[in-house]
Amino acid sequence: MNIKVKSILAGAVLGAIVFYVAAYCILGHTAAIVLPGSIADWAKENSANFPVLFVWELLVVQLLGIGILSAIAAYLLLRITSLKWLYVAIGFVAADLILSHVFLFSLSTLENLSATNFIWFAPHFIVVFLCVFIAASLGGKHQSV
């Protein structure tokens, strides 16, 4: 089998595993981290609720909940294998994107589906994309194989 195909498949499997672990074990805990009242009050007074909540979701909920795990997993996979980092990252992000949309369009969420749901998935995609591509690139540069 071609090394590029192996890399994509390995990335996709890793992405699916990380998505499952984060979605069902970690993200609920990081989502429970409350925005400090002083920041919330400032955002309300300055009509900055959306940007403040977006940044909080990006940096606190998603980065701590799935970003760090994604980065570590991608980096370690590439450190111990001779896979191509770009294709591992593409497979990882593709699997995460597919599973996220499957979750978004599941029967339990369809009744509440709106454009807002898609906006609030943006921090997830931004964090996963950046963390995986940066970590995969670094892991590819430091491959031991």
PDB file of C-alpha atoms in Angstrom:
ATOM      1  CA  MET A   1       0.000   0.000   0.000  1.00  0.00           C
ATOM      2  CA  ASN A   2       1.217   3.489  -0.847  1.00  0.00           C
ATOM      3  CA  ILE A   3       2.776   5.485   2.033  1.00  0.00           C
ATOM      4  CA  LYS A   4       0.431   8.415   1.324  1.00  0.00           C
ATOM      5  CA  VAL A   5      -2.648   6.198   1.623  1.00  0.00           C
ATOM      6  CA  LYS A   6      -1.286   4.629   4.820  1.00  0.00           C
ATOM      7  CA  SER A   7      -0.653   8.104   6.204  1.00  0.00           C
ATOM      8  CA  ILE A   8      -4.190   9.289   5.412  1.00  0.00           C
ATOM      9  CA  LEU A   9      -5.737   6.150   6.908  1.00  0.00           C
ATOM     10  CA  ALA A  10      -3.582   6.353  10.045  1.00  0.00           C
ATOM     11  CA  GLY A  11      -4.480  10.023  10.441  1.00  0.00           C
ATOM     12  CA  ALA A  12      -8.184   9.293   9.958  1.00  0.00           C
ATOM     13  CA  VAL A  13      -8.185   6.496  12.528  1.00  0.00           C
ATOM     14  CA  LEU A  14      -6.269   8.661  14.994  1.00  0.00           C
ATOM     15  CA  GLY A  15      -8.625  11.581  14.322  1.00  0.00           C
ATOM     16  CA  ALA A  16     -11.666   9.402  14.964  1.00  0.00           C
ATOM     17  CA  ILE A  17     -10.223   8.067  18.211  1.00  0.00           C
ATOM     18  CA  VAL A  18      -9.273  11.537  19.453  1.00  0.00           C
ATOM     19  CA  PHE A  19     -12.689  12.924  18.473  1.00  0.00           C
ATOM     20  CA  TYR A  20     -14.436  10.137  20.374  1.00  0.00           C
ATOM     21  CA  VAL A  21     -12.280  10.530  23.492  1.00  0.00           C
ATOM     22  CA  ALA A  22     -12.584  14.321  23.488  1.00  0.00           C
ATOM     23  CA  ALA A  23     -16.293  14.462  22.657  1.00  0.00           C
ATOM     24  CA  TYR A  24     -17.374  11.902  25.207  1.00  0.00           C
ATOM     25  CA  CYS A  25     -14.799  12.297  27.970  1.00  0.00           C
ATOM     26  CA  ILE A  26     -13.121  15.708  27.959  1.00  0.00           C
ATOM     27  CA  LEU A  27     -15.131  18.477  26.254  1.00  0.00           C
ATOM     28  CA  GLY A  28     -17.929  18.342  28.803  1.00  0.00           C
ATOM     29  CA  HIS A  29     -15.449  19.114  31.553  1.00  0.00           C
ATOM     30  CA  THR A  30     -13.754  21.995  29.733  1.00  0.00           C
ATOM     31  CA  ALA A  31     -17.143  23.402  28.731  1.00  0.00           C
ATOM     32  CA  ALA A  32     -17.963  23.555  32.438  1.00  0.00           C
ATOM     33  CA  ILE A  33     -15.139  26.040  33.032  1.00  0.00           C
ATOM     34  CA  VAL A  34     -17.057  29.244  33.635  1.00  0.00           C
ATOM     35  CA  LEU A  35     -16.192  32.564  32.054  1.00  0.00           C
ATOM     36  CA  PRO A  36     -15.176  34.875  34.926  1.00  0.00           C
ATOM     37  CA  GLY A  37     -17.940  37.266  35.951  1.00  0.00           C
ATOM     38  CA  SER A  38     -15.791  40.361  35.512  1.00  0.00           C
ATOM     39  CA  ILE A  39     -15.063  39.451  31.881  1.00  0.00           C
ATOM     40  CA  ALA A  40     -18.711  38.609  31.237  1.00  0.00           C
ATOM     41  CA  ASP A  41     -19.810  41.938  32.734  1.00  0.00           C
ATOM     42  CA  TRP A  42     -17.248  43.849  30.656  1.00  0.00           C
ATOM     43  CA  ALA A  43     -18.389  42.061  27.488  1.00  0.00           C
ATOM     44  CA  LYS A  44     -22.017  42.839  28.232  1.00  0.00           C
ATOM     45  CA  GLU A  45     -21.319  46.519  28.929  1.00  0.00           C
ATOM     46  CA  ASN A  46     -19.275  46.884  25.734  1.00  0.00           C
ATOM     47  CA  SER A  47     -21.569  44.853  23.461  1.00  0.00           C
ATOM     48  CA  ALA A  48     -18.814  42.297  22.960  1.00  0.00           C
ATOM     49  CA  ASN A  49     -20.631  39.149  24.061  1.00  0.00           C
ATOM     50  CA  PHE A  50     -20.131  37.230  20.834  1.00  0.00           C
ATOM     51  CA  PRO A  51     -16.388  37.890  20.378  1.00  0.00           C
ATOM     52  CA  VAL A  52     -15.631  37.211  24.041  1.00  0.00           C
ATOM     53  CA  LEU A  53     -17.629  33.968  24.068  1.00  0.00           C
ATOM     54  CA  PHE A  54     -16.060  32.929  20.747  1.00  0.00           C
ATOM     55  CA  VAL A  55     -12.524  33.459  22.083  1.00  0.00           C
ATOM     56  CA  TRP A  56     -13.417  31.686  25.338  1.00  0.00           C
ATOM     57  CA  GLU A  57     -14.768  28.720  23.376  1.00  0.00           C
ATOM     58  CA  LEU A  58     -11.665  28.726  21.185  1.00  0.00           C
ATOM     59  CA  LEU A  59      -8.981  29.035  23.858  1.00  0.00           C
ATOM     60  CA  VAL A  60     -10.517  27.421  26.922  1.00  0.00           C
ATOM     61  CA  VAL A  61     -13.100  24.874  25.847  1.00  0.00           C
ATOM     62  CA  GLN A  62     -11.683  23.614  22.545  1.00  0.00           C
ATOM     63  CA  LEU A  63      -7.943  24.136  23.038  1.00  0.00           C
ATOM     64  CA  LEU A  64      -7.959  22.451  26.443  1.00  0.00           C
ATOM     65  CA  GLY A  65     -10.620  19.906  25.464  1.00  0.00           C
ATOM     66  CA  ILE A  66      -9.427  18.610  22.106  1.00  0.00           C
ATOM     67  CA  GLY A  67      -6.594  20.784  20.824  1.00  0.00           C
ATOM     68  CA  ILE A  68      -3.876  19.619  23.174  1.00  0.00           C
ATOM     69  CA  LEU A  69      -4.914  15.967  22.847  1.00  0.00           C
ATOM     70  CA  SER A  70      -4.974  16.266  19.044  1.00  0.00           C
ATOM     71  CA  ALA A  71      -1.541  17.867  18.957  1.00  0.00           C
ATOM     72  CA  ILE A  72       0.044  15.289  21.262  1.00  0.00           C
ATOM     73  CA  ALA A  73      -1.520  12.366  19.386  1.00  0.00           C
ATOM     74  CA  ALA A  74      -0.457  13.622  15.946  1.00  0.00           C
ATOM     75  CA  TYR A  75       3.050  14.475  17.139  1.00  0.00           C
ATOM     76  CA  LEU A  76       3.606  11.106  18.815  1.00  0.00           C
ATOM     77  CA  LEU A  77       2.260   9.153  15.843  1.00  0.00           C
ATOM     78  CA  LEU A  78       4.678  10.893  13.536  1.00  0.00           C
ATOM     79  CA  ARG A  79       7.607  10.577  15.941  1.00  0.00           C
ATOM     80  CA  ILE A  80       7.294   6.776  16.067  1.00  0.00           C
ATOM     81  CA  THR A  81       6.435   6.112  12.403  1.00  0.00           C
ATOM     82  CA  SER A  82       7.744   7.050   8.985  1.00  0.00           C
ATOM     83  CA  LEU A  83       4.376   8.314   7.745  1.00  0.00           C
ATOM     84  CA  LYS A  84       4.046  11.543   5.753  1.00  0.00           C
ATOM     85  CA  TRP A  85       3.035  14.346   8.118  1.00  0.00           C
ATOM     86  CA  LEU A  86       0.874  16.273   5.644  1.00  0.00           C
ATOM     87  CA  TYR A  87      -1.247  13.247   4.776  1.00  0.00           C
ATOM     88  CA  VAL A  88      -1.607  12.234   8.428  1.00  0.00           C
ATOM     89  CA  ALA A  89      -2.859  15.748   9.222  1.00  0.00           C
ATOM     90  CA  ILE A  90      -5.271  15.720   6.265  1.00  0.00           C
ATOM     91  CA  GLY A  91      -6.691  12.334   7.315  1.00  0.00           C
ATOM     92  CA  PHE A  92      -7.004  13.453  10.936  1.00  0.00           C
ATOM     93  CA  VAL A  93      -8.822  16.692  10.116  1.00  0.00           C
ATOM     94  CA  ALA A  94     -11.061  14.966   7.542  1.00  0.00           C
ATOM     95  CA  ALA A  95     -12.150  12.338  10.094  1.00  0.00           C
ATOM     96  CA  ASP A  96     -12.788  15.030  12.698  1.00  0.00           C
ATOM     97  CA  LEU A  97     -14.795  17.087  10.208  1.00  0.00           C
ATOM     98  CA  ILE A  98     -16.907  14.092   9.162  1.00  0.00           C
ATOM     99  CA  LEU A  99     -17.598  12.995  12.723  1.00  0.00           C
ATOM    100  CA  SER A 100     -18.423  16.540  13.801  1.00  0.00           C
ATOM    101  CA  HIS A 101     -21.004  16.847  11.052  1.00  0.00           C
ATOM    102  CA  VAL A 102     -22.433  13.422  11.820  1.00  0.00           C
ATOM    103  CA  PHE A 103     -22.874  14.612  15.415  1.00  0.00           C
ATOM    104  CA  LEU A 104     -24.332  17.945  14.275  1.00  0.00           C
ATOM    105  CA  PHE A 105     -26.880  16.258  12.001  1.00  0.00           C
ATOM    106  CA  SER A 106     -27.792  13.466  14.414  1.00  0.00           C
ATOM    107  CA  LEU A 107     -31.448  13.081  15.276  1.00  0.00           C
ATOM    108  CA  SER A 108     -31.004  14.461  18.779  1.00  0.00           C
ATOM    109  CA  THR A 109     -29.623  17.780  17.486  1.00  0.00           C
ATOM    110  CA  LEU A 110     -31.771  18.227  14.373  1.00  0.00           C
ATOM    111  CA  GLU A 111     -34.639  19.804  16.322  1.00  0.00           C
ATOM    112  CA  ASN A 112     -32.315  22.590  17.517  1.00  0.00           C
ATOM    113  CA  LEU A 113     -30.335  23.016  14.294  1.00  0.00           C
ATOM    114  CA  SER A 114     -29.742  26.591  13.176  1.00  0.00           C
ATOM    115  CA  ALA A 115     -27.025  28.747  11.642  1.00  0.00           C
ATOM    116  CA  THR A 116     -25.792  29.386  15.169  1.00  0.00           C
ATOM    117  CA  ASN A 117     -24.843  25.712  15.503  1.00  0.00           C
ATOM    118  CA  PHE A 118     -22.482  26.068  12.562  1.00  0.00           C
ATOM    119  CA  ILE A 119     -20.936  29.251  13.963  1.00  0.00           C
ATOM    120  CA  TRP A 120     -20.229  27.557  17.287  1.00  0.00           C
ATOM    121  CA  PHE A 121     -18.488  24.662  15.528  1.00  0.00           C
ATOM    122  CA  ALA A 122     -15.939  27.113  14.059  1.00  0.00           C
ATOM    123  CA  PRO A 123     -13.731  27.239  17.193  1.00  0.00           C
ATOM    124  CA  HIS A 124     -13.576  23.439  17.150  1.00  0.00           C
ATOM    125  CA  PHE A 125     -12.450  23.319  13.530  1.00  0.00           C
ATOM    126  CA  ILE A 126      -9.970  26.168  13.965  1.00  0.00           C
ATOM    127  CA  VAL A 127      -8.339  24.559  17.003  1.00  0.00           C
ATOM    128  CA  VAL A 128      -8.194  21.050  15.558  1.00  0.00           C
ATOM    129  CA  PHE A 129      -6.851  22.269  12.215  1.00  0.00           C
ATOM    130  CA  LEU A 130      -4.116  24.440  13.734  1.00  0.00           C
ATOM    131  CA  CYS A 131      -3.082  22.025  16.471  1.00  0.00           C
ATOM    132  CA  VAL A 132      -2.924  19.000  14.181  1.00  0.00           C
ATOM    133  CA  PHE A 133      -1.099  20.670  11.306  1.00  0.00           C
ATOM    134  CA  ILE A 134       1.454  22.373  13.576  1.00  0.00           C
ATOM    135  CA  ALA A 135       2.080  19.243  15.664  1.00  0.00           C
ATOM    136  CA  ALA A 136       2.205  16.979  12.602  1.00  0.00           C
ATOM    137  CA  SER A 137       4.702  19.282  10.932  1.00  0.00           C
ATOM    138  CA  LEU A 138       6.908  19.268  14.034  1.00  0.00           C
ATOM    139  CA  GLY A 139       6.547  15.505  14.429  1.00  0.00           C
ATOM    140  CA  GLY A 140       7.464  14.990  10.783  1.00  0.00           C
ATOM    141  CA  LYS A 141      10.639  17.041  11.220  1.00  0.00           C
ATOM    142  CA  HIS A 142      11.691  15.021  14.251  1.00  0.00           C
ATOM    143  CA  GLN A 143      10.847  11.511  13.026  1.00  0.00           C
ATOM    144  CA  SER A 144      13.103   8.878  14.553  1.00  0.00           C
ATOM    145  CA  VAL A 145      12.470   6.317  11.810  1.00  0.00           C
TER     146      VAL A 145
END
